[in-house]
CSV table of C-alpha atoms in Angstrom, one decimal:
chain,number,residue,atom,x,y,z
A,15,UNK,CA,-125.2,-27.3,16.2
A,16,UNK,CA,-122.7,-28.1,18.9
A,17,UNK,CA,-120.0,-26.1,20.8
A,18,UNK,CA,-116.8,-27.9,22.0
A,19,UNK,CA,-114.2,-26.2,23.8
A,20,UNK,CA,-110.5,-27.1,23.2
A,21,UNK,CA,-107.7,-25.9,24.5
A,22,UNK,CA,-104.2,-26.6,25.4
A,23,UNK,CA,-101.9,-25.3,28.3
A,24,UNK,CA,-98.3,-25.7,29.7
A,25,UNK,CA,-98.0,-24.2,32.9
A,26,UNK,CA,-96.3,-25.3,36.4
A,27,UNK,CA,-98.9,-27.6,37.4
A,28,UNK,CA,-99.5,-30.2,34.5
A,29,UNK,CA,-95.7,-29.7,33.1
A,30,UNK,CA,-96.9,-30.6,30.0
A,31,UNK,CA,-99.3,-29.9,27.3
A,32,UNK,CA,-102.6,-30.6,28.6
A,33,UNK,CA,-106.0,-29.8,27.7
A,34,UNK,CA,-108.4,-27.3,29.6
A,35,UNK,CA,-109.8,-28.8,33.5
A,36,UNK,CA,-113.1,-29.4,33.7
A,37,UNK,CA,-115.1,-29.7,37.2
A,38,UNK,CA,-118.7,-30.2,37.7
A,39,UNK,CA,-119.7,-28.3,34.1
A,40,UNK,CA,-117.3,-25.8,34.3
A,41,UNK,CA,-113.9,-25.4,32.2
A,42,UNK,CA,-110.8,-24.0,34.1
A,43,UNK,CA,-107.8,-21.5,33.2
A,44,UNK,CA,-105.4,-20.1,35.4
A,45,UNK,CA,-104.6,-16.2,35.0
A,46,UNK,CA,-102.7,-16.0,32.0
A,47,UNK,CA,-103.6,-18.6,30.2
A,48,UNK,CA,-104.9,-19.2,26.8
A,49,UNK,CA,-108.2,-20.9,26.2
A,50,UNK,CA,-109.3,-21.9,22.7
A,51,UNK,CA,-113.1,-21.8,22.3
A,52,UNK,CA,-114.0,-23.8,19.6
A,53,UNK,CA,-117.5,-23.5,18.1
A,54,UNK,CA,-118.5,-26.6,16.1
A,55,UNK,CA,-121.8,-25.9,13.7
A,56,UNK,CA,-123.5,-27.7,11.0
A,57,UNK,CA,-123.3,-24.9,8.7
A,58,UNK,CA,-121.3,-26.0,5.3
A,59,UNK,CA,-120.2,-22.3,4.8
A,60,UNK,CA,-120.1,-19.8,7.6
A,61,UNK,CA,-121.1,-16.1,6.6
A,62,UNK,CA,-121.2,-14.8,10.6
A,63,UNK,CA,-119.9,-15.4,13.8
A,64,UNK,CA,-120.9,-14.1,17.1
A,65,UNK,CA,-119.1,-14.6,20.2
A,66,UNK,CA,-120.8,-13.8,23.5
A,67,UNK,CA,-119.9,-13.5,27.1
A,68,UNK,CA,-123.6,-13.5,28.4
A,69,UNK,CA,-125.1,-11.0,28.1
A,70,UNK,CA,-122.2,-9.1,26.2
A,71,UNK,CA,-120.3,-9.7,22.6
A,72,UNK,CA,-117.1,-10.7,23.0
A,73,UNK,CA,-116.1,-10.2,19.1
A,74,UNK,CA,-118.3,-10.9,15.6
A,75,UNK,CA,-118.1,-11.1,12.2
A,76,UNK,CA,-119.8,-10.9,9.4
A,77,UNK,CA,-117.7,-10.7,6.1
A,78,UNK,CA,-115.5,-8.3,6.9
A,79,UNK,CA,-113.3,-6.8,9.9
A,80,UNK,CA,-113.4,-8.6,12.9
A,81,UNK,CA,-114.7,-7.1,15.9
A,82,UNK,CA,-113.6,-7.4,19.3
A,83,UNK,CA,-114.9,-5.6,22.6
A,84,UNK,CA,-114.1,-4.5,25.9
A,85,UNK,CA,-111.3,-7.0,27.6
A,86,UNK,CA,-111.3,-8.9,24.5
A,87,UNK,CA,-109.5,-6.5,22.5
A,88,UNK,CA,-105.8,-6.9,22.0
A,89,UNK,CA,-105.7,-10.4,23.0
A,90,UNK,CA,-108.8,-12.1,21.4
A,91,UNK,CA,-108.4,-14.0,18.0
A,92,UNK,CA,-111.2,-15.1,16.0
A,93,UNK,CA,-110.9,-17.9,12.8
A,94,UNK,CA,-113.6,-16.6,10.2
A,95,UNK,CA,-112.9,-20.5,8.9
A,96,UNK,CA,-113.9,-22.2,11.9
A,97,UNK,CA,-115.7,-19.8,14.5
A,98,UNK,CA,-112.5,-21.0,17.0
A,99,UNK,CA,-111.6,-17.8,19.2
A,100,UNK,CA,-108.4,-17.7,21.2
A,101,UNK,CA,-108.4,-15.6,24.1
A,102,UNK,CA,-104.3,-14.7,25.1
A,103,UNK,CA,-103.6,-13.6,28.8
A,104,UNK,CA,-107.1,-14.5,30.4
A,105,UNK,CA,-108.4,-12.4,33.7
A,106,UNK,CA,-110.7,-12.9,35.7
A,107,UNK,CA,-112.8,-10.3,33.6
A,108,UNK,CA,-113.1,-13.3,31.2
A,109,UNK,CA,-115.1,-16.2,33.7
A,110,UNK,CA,-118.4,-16.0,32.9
A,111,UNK,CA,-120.3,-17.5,30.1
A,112,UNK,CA,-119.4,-18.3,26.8
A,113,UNK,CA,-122.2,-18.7,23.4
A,114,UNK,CA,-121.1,-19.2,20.3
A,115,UNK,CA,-123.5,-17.8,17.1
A,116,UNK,CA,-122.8,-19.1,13.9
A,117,UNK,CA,-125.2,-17.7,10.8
A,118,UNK,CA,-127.3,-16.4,13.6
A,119,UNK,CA,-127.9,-20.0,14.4
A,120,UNK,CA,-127.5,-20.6,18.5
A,121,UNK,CA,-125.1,-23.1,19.8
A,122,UNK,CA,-124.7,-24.7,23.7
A,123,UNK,CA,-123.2,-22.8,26.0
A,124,UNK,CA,-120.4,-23.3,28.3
A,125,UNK,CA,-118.9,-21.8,31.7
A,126,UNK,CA,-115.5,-20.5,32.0
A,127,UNK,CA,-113.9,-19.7,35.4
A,128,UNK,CA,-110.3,-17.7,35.2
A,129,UNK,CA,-108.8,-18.3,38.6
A,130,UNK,CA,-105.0,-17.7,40.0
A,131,UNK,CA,-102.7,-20.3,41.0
A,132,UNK,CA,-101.8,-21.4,44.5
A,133,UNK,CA,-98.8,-20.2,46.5
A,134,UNK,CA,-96.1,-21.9,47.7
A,135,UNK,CA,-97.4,-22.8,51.5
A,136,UNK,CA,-96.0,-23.6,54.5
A,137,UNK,CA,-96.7,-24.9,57.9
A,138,UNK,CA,-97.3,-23.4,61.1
A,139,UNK,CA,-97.4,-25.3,64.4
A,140,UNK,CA,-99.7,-24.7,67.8
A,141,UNK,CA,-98.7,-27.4,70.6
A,142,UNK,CA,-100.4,-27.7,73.9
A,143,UNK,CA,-98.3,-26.7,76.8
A,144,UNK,CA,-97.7,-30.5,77.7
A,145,UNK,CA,-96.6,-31.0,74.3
A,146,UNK,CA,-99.2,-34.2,74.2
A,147,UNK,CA,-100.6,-32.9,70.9
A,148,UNK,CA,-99.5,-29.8,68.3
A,149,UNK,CA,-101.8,-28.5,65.5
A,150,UNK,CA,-100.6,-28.0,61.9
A,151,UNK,CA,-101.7,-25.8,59.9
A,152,UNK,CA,-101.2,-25.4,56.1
A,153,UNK,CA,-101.0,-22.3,55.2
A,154,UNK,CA,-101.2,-19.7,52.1
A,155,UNK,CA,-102.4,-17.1,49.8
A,156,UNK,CA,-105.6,-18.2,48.0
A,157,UNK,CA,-106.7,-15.2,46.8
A,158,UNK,CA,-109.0,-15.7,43.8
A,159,UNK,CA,-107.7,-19.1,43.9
A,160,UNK,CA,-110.6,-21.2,44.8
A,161,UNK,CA,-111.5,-24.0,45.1
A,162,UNK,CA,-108.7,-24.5,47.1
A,163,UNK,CA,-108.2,-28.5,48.6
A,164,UNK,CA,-105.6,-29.0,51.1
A,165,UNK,CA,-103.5,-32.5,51.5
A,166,UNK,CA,-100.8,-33.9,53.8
A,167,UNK,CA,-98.0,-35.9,53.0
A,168,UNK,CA,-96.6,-38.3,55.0
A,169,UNK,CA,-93.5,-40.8,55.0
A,170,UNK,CA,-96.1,-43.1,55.6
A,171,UNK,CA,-99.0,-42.0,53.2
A,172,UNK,CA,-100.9,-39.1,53.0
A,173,UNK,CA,-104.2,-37.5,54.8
A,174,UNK,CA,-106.3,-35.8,52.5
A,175,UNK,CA,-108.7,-32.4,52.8
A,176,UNK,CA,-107.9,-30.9,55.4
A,177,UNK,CA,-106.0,-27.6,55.9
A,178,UNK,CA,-105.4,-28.0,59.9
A,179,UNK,CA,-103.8,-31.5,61.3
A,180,UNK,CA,-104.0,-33.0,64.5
A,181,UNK,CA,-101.2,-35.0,65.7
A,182,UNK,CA,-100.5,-36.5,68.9
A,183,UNK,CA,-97.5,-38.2,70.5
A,184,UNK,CA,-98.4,-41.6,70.7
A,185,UNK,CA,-99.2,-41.1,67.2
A,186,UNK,CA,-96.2,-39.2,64.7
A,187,UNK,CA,-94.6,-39.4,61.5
A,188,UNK,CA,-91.0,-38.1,61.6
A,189,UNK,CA,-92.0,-35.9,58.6
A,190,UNK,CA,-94.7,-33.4,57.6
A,191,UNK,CA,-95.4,-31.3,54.2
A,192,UNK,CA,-98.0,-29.9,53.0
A,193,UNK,CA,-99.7,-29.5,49.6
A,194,UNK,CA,-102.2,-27.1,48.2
A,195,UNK,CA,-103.7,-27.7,44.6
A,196,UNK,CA,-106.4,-26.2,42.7
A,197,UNK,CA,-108.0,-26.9,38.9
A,198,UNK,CA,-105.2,-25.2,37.5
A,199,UNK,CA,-101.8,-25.1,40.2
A,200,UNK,CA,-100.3,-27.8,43.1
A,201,UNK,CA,-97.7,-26.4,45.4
A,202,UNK,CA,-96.1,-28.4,48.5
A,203,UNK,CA,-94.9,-26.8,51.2
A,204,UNK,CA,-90.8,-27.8,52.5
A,205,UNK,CA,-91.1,-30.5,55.5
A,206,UNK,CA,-90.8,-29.8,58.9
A,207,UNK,CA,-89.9,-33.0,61.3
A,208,UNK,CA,-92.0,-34.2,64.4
A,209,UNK,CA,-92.3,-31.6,66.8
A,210,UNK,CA,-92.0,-34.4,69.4
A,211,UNK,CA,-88.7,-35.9,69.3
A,212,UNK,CA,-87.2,-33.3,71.9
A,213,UNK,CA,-90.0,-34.0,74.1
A,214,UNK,CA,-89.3,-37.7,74.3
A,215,UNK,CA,-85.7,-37.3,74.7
A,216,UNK,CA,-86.5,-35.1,78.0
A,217,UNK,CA,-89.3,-37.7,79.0
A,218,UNK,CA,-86.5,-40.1,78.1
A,219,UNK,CA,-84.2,-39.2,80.4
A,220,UNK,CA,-86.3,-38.0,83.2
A,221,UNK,CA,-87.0,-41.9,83.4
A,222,UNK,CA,-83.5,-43.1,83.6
A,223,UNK,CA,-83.0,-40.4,86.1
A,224,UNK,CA,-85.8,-40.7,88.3
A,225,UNK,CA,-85.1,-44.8,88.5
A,226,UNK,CA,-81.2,-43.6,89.0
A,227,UNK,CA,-82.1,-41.0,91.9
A,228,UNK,CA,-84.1,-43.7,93.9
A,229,UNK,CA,-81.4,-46.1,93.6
A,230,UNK,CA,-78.5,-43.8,95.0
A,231,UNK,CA,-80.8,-42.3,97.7
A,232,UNK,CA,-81.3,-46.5,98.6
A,233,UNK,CA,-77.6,-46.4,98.9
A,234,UNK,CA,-77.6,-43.5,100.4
C-alpha cells in the first residue's frame, strides 16, 4: 500500500485554500495549522489502524474506541473508514515522522516539520562615515521559523537571498523593503528611501559654492 498526505490550509501567507508545502521530501505546517494525513491501502475492508510518530503511536484502532496518545489527544481525529487522521492546532511536538498501519500491513512513510511563521521585519541601516556606501540589513524574529530566505525589493526589481544589502552612491534605488518568507509565512518590511539623497544635496551645493567662492574672490 501507499500513504498520501492531503491537506488543506488558509492562513496569512497563501490567502487561500491551498494544500500542504512540500520541500526536498518534507511536508510543511505552520503552528496551528491542521494537517490531514491521509493513509491510502489496498485493503478492501479495514479492521485496524495504527498511526505512528516514529517510534511512538500517535492513535489506533481496532474495532472499537479510538485511541489517541500523548500530544495527540484532544486535537487528533482518526476516520475508522479511511485511516485519514486530522491533527487540529499542530506544535512543534508534532514534526517528526509519520507511518501509517493498516491491518498491520506497513505503508511509506513521510516527514512532517511544524514550524512558526515569520515576523513582520524591518530594516536597519550602517553607513560609512563618508556616506559612500550604507549596509541594510533585514531584520526579524525567526524563532523556530526556519528555513528562513531573505529578498529585497526594489522599484527597479528585486535582489534575492540575502539578509544584509550593500548599496553604494553611485549606485541607489530611491526605495528599499524587505521581505522574509518561509514554507509556510511571507512578511515585507515598510520602505525606507535612499539614505543618500541628503548627501548629494550637500555635495550638491558645496559645488555651486565652491565654483561661486572662486569667482567673487576673482572679483575680489
Amino acid at each position: 500500500g501507499v500513504v498520501k498526505v492531503k491537506s488543506r490550509l488558509k492562513n496569512k501567507y497563501s490567502g487561500i485554500d491551498t494544500p500542504n508545502f512540500y520541500l526536498n521530501g518534507l511536508v510543511y505546517k505552520a503552528v496551528g495549522d491542521t494537517v490531514v494525513l491521509t493513509a491510502v491501502s489496498q485493503e478492501k475492508h479495514i479492521t485496524s489502524i495504527q498511526w505512528k510518530q516514529v517510534p511512538d503511536i500517535a492513535a489506533e484502532w481496532s474495532g472499537g474506541l479510538t485511541t489517541y496518545y500523548s500530544h495527540f489527544k484532544g486535537r487528533s481525529a482518526l476516520d475508522v473508514s479511511t485511516g485519514a487522521l486530522t491533527i487540529t492546532g499542530v506544535t512543534a511536538d508534532h514534526s517528526g515522522t509519520y507511518t501509517a498501519e493498516i491491518n498491520y500491513n506497513i505503508a511509506n512513510s513521510l516527514e512532517l516539520l511544524v514550524i512558526s511563521s515569520v515576523s513582520k521585519p524591518n530594516i536597519s541601516t550602517w553607513c560609512d562615515p563618508e556616506m559612500t556606501s550604507c549596509n541594510l540589513t533585514c531584520e526579524g524574529d525567526t524563532t523556530g521559523a526556519k528555513p528562513v530566505t531573505f529578498s529585497w525589493r526594489l522599484p527597479g526589481g528585486f535582489v534575492n537571498s540575502t539578509k544584509v544589502l550593500t548599496i553604494t552612491m553611485d549606485k541607489t534605488e530611491t526605495s528599499y523593503s524587505c521581505i522574509v518568507e518561509n514554507p509556510v509565512s511571507r512578511e515585507e518590511s515598510a520602505a525606507i528611501p535612499d539614505p543618500f539623497p541628503q548627501k548629494r544635496n550637500r555635495m550638491w551645493i558645496l559645488l555651486c559654492i565652491i565654483p561661486l567662492a572662486a569667482v567673487i574672490g576673482i572679483v575680489i
